[in-house]
Coordinates of C-alpha atoms in Angstrom, one line a residue:
Chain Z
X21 CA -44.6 112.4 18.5
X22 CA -42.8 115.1 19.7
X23 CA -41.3 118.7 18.6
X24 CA -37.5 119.9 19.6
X25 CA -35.7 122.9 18.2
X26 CA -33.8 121.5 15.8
X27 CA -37.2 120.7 13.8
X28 CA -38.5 124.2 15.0
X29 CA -35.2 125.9 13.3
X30 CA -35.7 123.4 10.1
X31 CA -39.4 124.8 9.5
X32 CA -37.7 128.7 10.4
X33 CA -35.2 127.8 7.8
X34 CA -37.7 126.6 5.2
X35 CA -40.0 129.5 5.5
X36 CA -37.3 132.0 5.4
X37 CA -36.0 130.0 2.4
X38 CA -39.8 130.4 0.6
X39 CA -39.7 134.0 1.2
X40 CA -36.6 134.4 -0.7
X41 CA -37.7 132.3 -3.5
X42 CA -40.9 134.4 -3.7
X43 CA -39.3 137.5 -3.6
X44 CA -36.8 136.4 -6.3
X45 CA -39.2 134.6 -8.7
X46 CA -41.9 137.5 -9.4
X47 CA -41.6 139.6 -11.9
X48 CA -43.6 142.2 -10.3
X49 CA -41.4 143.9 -7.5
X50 CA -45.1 144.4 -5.7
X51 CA -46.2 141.2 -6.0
X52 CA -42.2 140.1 -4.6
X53 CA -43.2 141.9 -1.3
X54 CA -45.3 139.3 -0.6
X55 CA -42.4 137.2 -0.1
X56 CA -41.4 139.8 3.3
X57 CA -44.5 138.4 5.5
X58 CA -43.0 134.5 5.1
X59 CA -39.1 135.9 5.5
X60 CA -40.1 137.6 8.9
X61 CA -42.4 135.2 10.1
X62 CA -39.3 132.6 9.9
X63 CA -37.4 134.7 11.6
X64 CA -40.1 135.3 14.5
X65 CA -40.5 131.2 14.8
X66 CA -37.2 130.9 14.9
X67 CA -37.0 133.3 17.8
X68 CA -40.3 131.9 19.8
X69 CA -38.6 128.0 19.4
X70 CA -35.3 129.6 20.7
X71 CA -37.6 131.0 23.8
X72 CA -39.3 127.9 23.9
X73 CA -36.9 125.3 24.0
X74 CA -34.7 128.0 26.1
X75 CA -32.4 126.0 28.8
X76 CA -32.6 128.8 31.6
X77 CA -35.2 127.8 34.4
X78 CA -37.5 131.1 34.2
X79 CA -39.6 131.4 31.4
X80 CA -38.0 133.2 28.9
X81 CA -40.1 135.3 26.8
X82 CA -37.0 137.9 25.0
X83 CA -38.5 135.3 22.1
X84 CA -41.7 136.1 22.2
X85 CA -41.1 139.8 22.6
X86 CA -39.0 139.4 19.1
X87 CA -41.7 137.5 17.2
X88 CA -44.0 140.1 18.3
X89 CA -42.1 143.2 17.0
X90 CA -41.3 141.1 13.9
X91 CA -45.0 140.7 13.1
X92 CA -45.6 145.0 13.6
X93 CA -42.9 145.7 11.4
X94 CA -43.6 143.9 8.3
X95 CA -46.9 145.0 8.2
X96 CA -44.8 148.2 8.3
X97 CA -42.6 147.6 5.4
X98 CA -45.5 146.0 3.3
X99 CA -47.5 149.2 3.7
X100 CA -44.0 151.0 3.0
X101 CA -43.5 148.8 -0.5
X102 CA -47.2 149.3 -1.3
X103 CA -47.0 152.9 -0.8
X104 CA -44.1 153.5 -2.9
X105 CA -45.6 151.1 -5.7
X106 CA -48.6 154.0 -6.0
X107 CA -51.7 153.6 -7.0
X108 CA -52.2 151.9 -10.7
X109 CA -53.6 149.2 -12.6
X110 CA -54.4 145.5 -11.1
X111 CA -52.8 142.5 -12.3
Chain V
X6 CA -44.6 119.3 24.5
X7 CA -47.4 116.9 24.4
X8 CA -48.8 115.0 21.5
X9 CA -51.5 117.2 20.4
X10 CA -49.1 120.6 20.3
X11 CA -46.8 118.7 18.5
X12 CA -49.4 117.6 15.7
X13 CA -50.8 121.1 16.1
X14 CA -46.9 122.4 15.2
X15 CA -46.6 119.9 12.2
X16 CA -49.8 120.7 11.0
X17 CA -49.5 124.5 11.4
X18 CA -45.6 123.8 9.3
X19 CA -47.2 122.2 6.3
X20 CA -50.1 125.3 6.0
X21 CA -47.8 128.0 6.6
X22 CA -45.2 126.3 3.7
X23 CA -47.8 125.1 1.2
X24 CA -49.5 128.6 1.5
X25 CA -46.1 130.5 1.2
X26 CA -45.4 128.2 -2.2
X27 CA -48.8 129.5 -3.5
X28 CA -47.7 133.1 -2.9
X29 CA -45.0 132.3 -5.6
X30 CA -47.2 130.8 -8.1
X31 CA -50.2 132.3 -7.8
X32 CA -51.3 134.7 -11.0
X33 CA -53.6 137.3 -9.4
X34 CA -53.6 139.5 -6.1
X35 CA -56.6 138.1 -5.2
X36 CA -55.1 134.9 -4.9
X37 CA -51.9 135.8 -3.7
X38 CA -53.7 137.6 -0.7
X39 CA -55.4 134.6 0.3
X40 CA -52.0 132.2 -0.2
X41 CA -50.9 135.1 2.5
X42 CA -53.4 135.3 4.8
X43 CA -53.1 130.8 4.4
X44 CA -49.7 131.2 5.6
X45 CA -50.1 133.7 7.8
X46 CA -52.8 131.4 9.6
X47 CA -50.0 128.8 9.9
X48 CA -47.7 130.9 11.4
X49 CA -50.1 132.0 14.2
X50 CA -50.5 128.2 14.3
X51 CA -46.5 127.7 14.8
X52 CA -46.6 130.5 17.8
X53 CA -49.6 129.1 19.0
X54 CA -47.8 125.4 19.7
X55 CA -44.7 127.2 20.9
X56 CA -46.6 128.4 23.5
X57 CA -46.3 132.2 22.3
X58 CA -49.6 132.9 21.8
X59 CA -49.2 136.5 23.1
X60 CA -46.8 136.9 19.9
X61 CA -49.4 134.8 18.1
X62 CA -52.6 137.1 18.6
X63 CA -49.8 140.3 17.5
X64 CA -49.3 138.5 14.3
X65 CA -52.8 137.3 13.5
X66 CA -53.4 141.1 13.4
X67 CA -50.5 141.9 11.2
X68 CA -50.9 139.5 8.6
X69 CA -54.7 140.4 8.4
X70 CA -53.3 143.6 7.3
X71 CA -50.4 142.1 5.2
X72 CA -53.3 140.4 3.5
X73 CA -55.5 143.4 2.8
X74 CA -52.5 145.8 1.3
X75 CA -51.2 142.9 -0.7
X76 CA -54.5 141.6 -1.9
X77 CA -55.8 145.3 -2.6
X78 CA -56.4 146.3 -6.8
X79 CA -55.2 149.6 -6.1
X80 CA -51.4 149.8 -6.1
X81 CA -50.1 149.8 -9.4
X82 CA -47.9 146.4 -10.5
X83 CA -43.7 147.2 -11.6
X84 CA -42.2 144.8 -13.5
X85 CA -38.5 144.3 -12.3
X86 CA -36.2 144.5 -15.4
X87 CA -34.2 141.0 -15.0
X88 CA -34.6 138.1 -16.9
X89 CA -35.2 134.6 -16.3
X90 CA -31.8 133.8 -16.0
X91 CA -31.5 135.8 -12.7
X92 CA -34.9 135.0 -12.0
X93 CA -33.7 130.9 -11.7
X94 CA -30.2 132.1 -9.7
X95 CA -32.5 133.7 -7.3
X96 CA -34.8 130.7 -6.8
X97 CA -31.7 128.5 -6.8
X98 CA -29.7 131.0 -4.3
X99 CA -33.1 130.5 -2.0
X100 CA -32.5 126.9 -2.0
X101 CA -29.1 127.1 -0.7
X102 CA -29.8 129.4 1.7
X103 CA -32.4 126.7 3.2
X104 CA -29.4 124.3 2.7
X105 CA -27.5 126.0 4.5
X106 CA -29.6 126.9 7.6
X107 CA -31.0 123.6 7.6
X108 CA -27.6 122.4 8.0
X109 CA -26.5 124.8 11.1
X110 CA -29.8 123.5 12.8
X111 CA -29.0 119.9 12.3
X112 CA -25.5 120.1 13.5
X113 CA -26.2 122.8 16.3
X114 CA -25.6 121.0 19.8
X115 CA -28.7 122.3 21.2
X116 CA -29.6 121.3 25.5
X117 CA -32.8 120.4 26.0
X118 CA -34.7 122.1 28.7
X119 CA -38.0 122.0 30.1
X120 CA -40.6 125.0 29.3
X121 CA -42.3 126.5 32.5
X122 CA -43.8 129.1 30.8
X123 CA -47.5 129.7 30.1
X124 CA -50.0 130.4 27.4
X125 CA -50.5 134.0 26.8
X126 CA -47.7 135.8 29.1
X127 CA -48.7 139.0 27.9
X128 CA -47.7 140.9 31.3
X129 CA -44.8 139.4 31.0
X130 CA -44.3 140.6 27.6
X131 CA -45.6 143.8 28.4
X132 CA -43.2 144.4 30.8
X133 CA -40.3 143.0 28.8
X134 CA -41.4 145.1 25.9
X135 CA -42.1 148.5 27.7
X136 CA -39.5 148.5 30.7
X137 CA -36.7 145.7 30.0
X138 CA -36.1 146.6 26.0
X139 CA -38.0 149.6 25.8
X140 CA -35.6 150.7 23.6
X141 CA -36.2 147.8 20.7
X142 CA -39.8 148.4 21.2
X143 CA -39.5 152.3 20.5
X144 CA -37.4 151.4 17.6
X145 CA -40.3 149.7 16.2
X146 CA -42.7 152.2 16.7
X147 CA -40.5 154.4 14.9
X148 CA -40.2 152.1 11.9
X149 CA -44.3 151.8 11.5
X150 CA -44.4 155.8 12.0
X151 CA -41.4 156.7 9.4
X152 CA -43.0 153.5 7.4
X153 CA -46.5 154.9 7.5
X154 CA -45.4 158.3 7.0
X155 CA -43.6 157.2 4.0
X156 CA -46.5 155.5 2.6
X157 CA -48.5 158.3 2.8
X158 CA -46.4 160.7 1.3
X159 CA -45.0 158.4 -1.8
X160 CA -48.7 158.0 -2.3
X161 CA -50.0 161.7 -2.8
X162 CA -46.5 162.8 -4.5
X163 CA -47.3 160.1 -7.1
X164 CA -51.4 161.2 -7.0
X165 CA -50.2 165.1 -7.1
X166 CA -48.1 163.9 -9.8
X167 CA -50.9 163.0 -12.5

Protein backbone atom coordinates (compact mmCIF):
# COMPACT_ATOMS: atom_id res chain seq x y z
CA UNK A 1 0.00 0.00 0.00
CA UNK A 2 1.35 3.06 -0.73
CA UNK A 3 0.39 6.96 -0.93
CA UNK A 4 1.67 9.34 -4.05
CA UNK A 5 0.48 12.81 -4.84
CA UNK A 6 -1.78 12.25 -7.29
CA UNK A 7 -4.11 10.41 -4.46
CA UNK A 8 -2.96 13.24 -2.05
CA UNK A 9 -4.42 15.91 -4.64
CA UNK A 10 -7.67 13.53 -5.25
CA UNK A 11 -8.47 13.70 -1.35
CA UNK A 12 -7.49 17.87 -1.61
CA UNK A 13 -9.83 17.89 -4.40
CA UNK A 14 -12.68 16.05 -2.55
CA UNK A 15 -12.49 18.04 0.54
CA UNK A 16 -12.38 21.22 -1.13
CA UNK A 17 -15.33 19.90 -3.24
CA UNK A 18 -17.36 19.07 0.30
CA UNK A 19 -16.69 22.45 1.50
CA UNK A 20 -18.40 23.96 -1.47
CA UNK A 21 -21.34 21.62 -1.27
CA UNK A 22 -21.73 22.61 2.43
CA UNK A 23 -21.45 26.06 1.93
CA UNK A 24 -24.00 25.92 -0.96
CA UNK A 25 -26.56 23.52 0.52
CA UNK A 26 -27.47 25.35 3.97
CA UNK A 27 -29.91 27.52 4.28
CA UNK A 28 -28.39 29.23 7.15
CA UNK A 29 -25.51 31.51 5.81
CA UNK A 30 -23.92 30.72 9.57
CA UNK A 31 -24.31 27.38 9.48
CA UNK A 32 -22.63 27.52 5.46
CA UNK A 33 -19.41 28.85 7.19
CA UNK A 34 -18.85 25.70 8.36
CA UNK A 35 -18.19 24.66 5.02
CA UNK A 36 -14.70 27.34 5.16
CA UNK A 37 -12.81 24.89 7.74
CA UNK A 38 -13.05 21.74 4.96
CA UNK A 39 -12.35 24.32 1.82
CA UNK A 40 -9.08 25.49 3.54
CA UNK A 41 -8.07 22.40 5.00
CA UNK A 42 -8.06 21.02 1.20
CA UNK A 43 -6.19 23.56 0.18
CA UNK A 44 -3.49 23.13 3.17
CA UNK A 45 -3.23 19.10 2.22
CA UNK A 46 -2.91 20.00 -1.01
CA UNK A 47 -0.02 22.23 -0.24
CA UNK A 48 1.74 19.76 2.55
CA UNK A 49 1.44 16.60 -0.37
CA UNK A 50 3.05 19.17 -2.90
CA UNK A 51 5.94 19.69 0.01
CA UNK A 52 5.87 16.21 0.55
CA UNK A 53 6.17 14.53 -2.50
CA UNK A 54 8.42 17.73 -3.57
CA UNK A 55 11.24 16.50 -6.26
CA UNK A 56 14.09 19.04 -4.97
CA UNK A 57 16.65 17.08 -2.66
CA UNK A 58 16.33 19.48 0.60
CA UNK A 59 13.36 19.14 2.55
CA UNK A 60 10.97 21.45 1.41
CA UNK A 61 8.77 22.78 3.99
CA UNK A 62 7.19 26.30 1.74
CA UNK A 63 4.21 23.47 2.11
CA UNK A 64 4.11 23.18 5.50
CA UNK A 65 4.58 26.87 6.10
CA UNK A 66 1.16 27.26 3.75
CA UNK A 67 -0.92 24.62 5.56
CA UNK A 68 0.05 26.25 8.68
CA UNK A 69 -1.13 29.92 7.86
CA UNK A 70 -4.11 28.27 6.16
CA UNK A 71 -5.18 26.67 9.44
CA UNK A 72 -4.75 30.46 11.50
CA UNK A 73 -6.69 32.17 9.04
CA UNK A 74 -9.87 30.28 8.92
CA UNK A 75 -10.20 30.22 12.41
CA UNK A 76 -9.91 33.92 11.47
CA UNK A 77 -12.65 34.17 8.98
CA UNK A 78 -14.95 31.80 11.07
CA UNK A 79 -14.71 34.17 14.03
CA UNK A 80 -15.12 37.02 11.32
CA UNK A 81 -18.62 35.20 9.88
CA UNK A 82 -19.67 34.45 13.49
CA UNK A 83 -19.13 37.91 14.54
CA UNK A 84 -21.06 39.56 11.86
CA UNK A 85 -23.90 36.86 12.27
CA UNK A 86 -24.42 38.60 16.04
CA UNK A 87 -25.66 37.23 18.72
CA UNK A 88 -29.35 35.54 18.45
CA UNK A 89 -31.43 32.57 18.69
CA UNK A 90 -30.00 28.85 18.30
CA UNK A 91 -31.06 26.54 15.73
CA UNK B 1 6.02 6.27 2.70
CA UNK B 2 5.74 3.11 4.61
CA UNK B 3 2.79 0.90 5.03
CA UNK B 4 1.49 2.12 8.27
CA UNK B 5 1.53 6.15 7.14
CA UNK B 6 -0.11 5.21 4.24
CA UNK B 7 -3.11 3.36 6.11
CA UNK B 8 -2.78 6.22 8.61
CA UNK B 9 -3.41 8.75 5.31
CA UNK B 10 -6.32 6.54 4.03
CA UNK B 11 -7.80 6.32 7.23
CA UNK B 12 -7.37 9.98 8.20
CA UNK B 13 -9.18 10.68 4.19
CA UNK B 14 -12.25 8.72 4.92
CA UNK B 15 -12.71 10.69 8.73
CA UNK B 16 -12.00 13.99 7.47
CA UNK B 17 -14.72 13.33 4.25
CA UNK B 18 -17.35 11.40 6.15
CA UNK B 19 -17.15 14.09 8.87
CA UNK B 20 -17.25 17.00 6.35
CA UNK B 21 -20.58 15.20 4.72
CA UNK B 22 -22.08 15.37 8.28
CA UNK B 23 -21.40 19.04 8.47
CA UNK B 24 -23.91 19.28 5.46
CA UNK B 25 -26.61 17.27 6.85
CA UNK B 26 -26.50 17.62 10.21
CA UNK B 27 -29.68 19.64 11.79
CA UNK B 28 -28.29 21.30 14.97
CA UNK B 29 -24.94 23.26 15.93
CA UNK B 30 -24.31 20.95 18.29
CA UNK B 31 -23.91 18.38 15.87
CA UNK B 32 -22.51 20.29 13.28
CA UNK B 33 -19.63 21.31 15.69
CA UNK B 34 -18.80 17.82 16.40
CA UNK B 35 -19.06 16.76 12.40
CA UNK B 36 -16.27 19.74 12.46
CA UNK B 37 -14.09 19.04 15.05
CA UNK B 38 -14.55 14.92 13.19
CA UNK B 39 -13.11 16.37 10.19
CA UNK B 40 -10.93 18.53 11.61
CA UNK B 41 -9.27 15.43 13.50
CA UNK B 42 -8.84 13.85 10.04
CA UNK B 43 -7.15 16.63 8.63
CA UNK B 44 -4.56 16.75 11.44
CA UNK B 45 -4.46 13.06 10.62
CA UNK B 46 -3.75 13.89 6.71
CA UNK B 47 -0.65 16.37 7.87
CA UNK B 48 0.28 14.01 10.27
CA UNK B 49 1.10 11.14 7.50
CA UNK B 50 2.53 13.86 5.19
CA UNK B 51 4.93 14.26 7.56
CA UNK B 52 3.81 17.93 8.46
CA UNK B 53 3.09 17.53 11.75
CA UNK B 54 4.43 21.00 12.63
CA UNK B 55 1.45 22.27 10.31
CA UNK B 56 -0.61 19.52 11.96
CA UNK B 57 -0.32 20.57 15.75
CA UNK B 58 -1.17 24.53 14.16
CA UNK B 59 -4.34 23.11 12.86
CA UNK B 60 -5.37 20.89 15.68
CA UNK B 61 -5.53 24.26 17.56
CA UNK B 62 -7.54 25.99 14.94
CA UNK B 63 -10.08 23.71 14.28
CA UNK B 64 -10.64 23.35 18.18
CA UNK B 65 -11.56 26.79 17.90
CA UNK B 66 -13.51 26.44 14.53
CA UNK B 67 -15.38 23.91 16.54
CA UNK B 68 -16.19 26.08 19.54
CA UNK B 69 -17.48 29.36 17.44
CA UNK B 70 -19.45 27.14 15.16
CA UNK B 71 -20.84 24.81 17.75
CA UNK B 72 -21.65 27.91 20.13
CA UNK B 73 -25.85 28.74 20.75
CA UNK B 74 -25.07 32.29 20.82
CA UNK B 75 -24.74 33.67 17.28
CA UNK B 76 -27.98 34.28 15.78
CA UNK B 77 -28.95 31.82 12.51
CA UNK B 78 -29.75 33.99 8.83
CA UNK B 79 -31.50 32.31 6.48
CA UNK B 80 -30.06 33.01 2.87
CA UNK B 81 -32.94 34.00 0.54
CA UNK B 82 -32.49 31.35 -2.44
CA UNK B 83 -34.37 28.55 -3.18
CA UNK B 84 -33.86 25.04 -3.74
CA UNK B 85 -33.34 25.46 -7.19
CA UNK B 86 -29.98 27.32 -6.60
CA UNK B 87 -29.54 25.43 -3.54
CA UNK B 88 -29.15 21.90 -6.02
CA UNK B 89 -26.94 24.18 -8.77
CA UNK B 90 -24.73 24.85 -5.99
CA UNK B 91 -24.41 21.21 -4.75
CA UNK B 92 -24.20 20.20 -8.36
CA UNK B 93 -21.47 23.09 -9.32
CA UNK B 94 -19.49 21.49 -6.07
CA UNK B 95 -19.45 18.26 -7.82
CA UNK B 96 -17.90 19.53 -10.91
CA UNK B 97 -15.55 21.39 -9.36
CA UNK B 98 -14.27 17.95 -7.67
CA UNK B 99 -14.52 16.68 -11.32
CA UNK B 100 -12.63 18.91 -12.44
CA UNK B 101 -9.70 18.92 -9.96
CA UNK B 102 -9.80 15.31 -9.74
CA UNK B 103 -9.14 15.34 -13.35
CA UNK B 104 -5.97 17.84 -13.40
CA UNK B 105 -4.51 15.48 -10.55
CA UNK B 106 -5.02 12.40 -12.51
CA UNK B 107 -3.50 13.68 -15.68
CA UNK B 108 -0.76 15.92 -13.93
CA UNK B 109 2.76 14.34 -14.87
CA UNK B 110 3.98 14.47 -11.48
CA UNK B 111 8.18 13.14 -10.62
CA UNK B 112 8.37 11.20 -7.89
CA UNK B 113 10.95 12.04 -5.35
CA UNK B 114 12.10 10.86 -2.23
CA UNK B 115 11.22 12.89 1.15
CA UNK B 116 14.28 13.59 3.44
CA UNK B 117 12.47 15.63 5.63
CA UNK B 118 11.50 15.00 9.27
CA UNK B 119 8.61 14.92 11.65
CA UNK B 120 8.07 18.13 13.29
CA UNK B 121 10.56 20.69 11.48
CA UNK B 122 9.31 23.38 13.39
CA UNK B 123 12.80 25.48 13.25
CA UNK B 124 12.69 24.99 10.04
CA UNK B 125 9.32 26.40 9.72
CA UNK B 126 10.01 28.92 12.03
CA UNK B 127 12.63 30.22 10.14
CA UNK B 128 10.86 29.91 6.88
CA UNK B 129 7.83 31.68 8.39
CA UNK B 130 9.57 34.60 10.30
CA UNK B 131 12.79 35.31 8.02
CA UNK B 132 12.25 33.63 4.49
CA UNK B 133 8.37 34.80 3.89
CA UNK B 134 7.99 36.99 6.63
CA UNK B 135 5.96 38.88 4.64
CA UNK B 136 3.06 36.03 4.09
CA UNK B 137 3.30 35.44 7.67
CA UNK B 138 2.61 39.24 8.62
CA UNK B 139 -0.08 39.19 6.19
CA UNK B 140 -1.69 36.58 8.28
CA UNK B 141 -1.34 38.19 11.40
CA UNK B 142 -3.05 41.01 9.92
CA UNK B 143 -5.96 39.01 8.71
CA UNK B 144 -6.64 37.43 12.37
CA UNK B 145 -6.12 41.19 13.87
CA UNK B 146 -8.57 43.07 11.14
CA UNK B 147 -10.66 39.58 11.51
CA UNK B 148 -10.80 39.71 15.21
CA UNK B 149 -11.17 43.33 15.28
CA UNK B 150 -14.10 42.95 13.08
CA UNK B 151 -15.72 40.42 15.14
CA UNK B 152 -15.64 42.44 17.98
CA UNK B 153 -16.99 45.46 16.63
CA UNK B 154 -19.97 43.86 14.40
CA UNK B 155 -20.72 42.22 17.66
CA UNK B 156 -21.24 45.31 20.12
CA UNK B 157 -22.74 47.54 17.10
CA UNK B 158 -25.44 44.76 16.75
CA UNK B 159 -25.62 44.49 20.96
CA UNK B 160 -25.61 48.52 21.18
CA UNK B 161 -28.11 48.25 18.61
CA UNK B 162 -31.01 46.56 20.75
Amino acid sequence: MSVGLVAVLFVAAALVAVGAFVASWKRDLSAALAGLPLMFGGAGVAFAGAARFSAAGDPKIFGQGVAALLAVAVLALVALGVGIAGRGTSR
Amino acid sequence: MDSLHAIGFYVSAAVSLGGGLLVAFLPTRALRGLAVAISGLGIVGLYASLSADFAGLVALVCYAGCTLLLAAPQYRAMDAPVGMLWRQTGAIAAAGLFAVLAYAAFRGGFAHATFKGGEIGSAAIGSFLFAHDALAAEAVGALVLVALVGATAAWRVRERGR
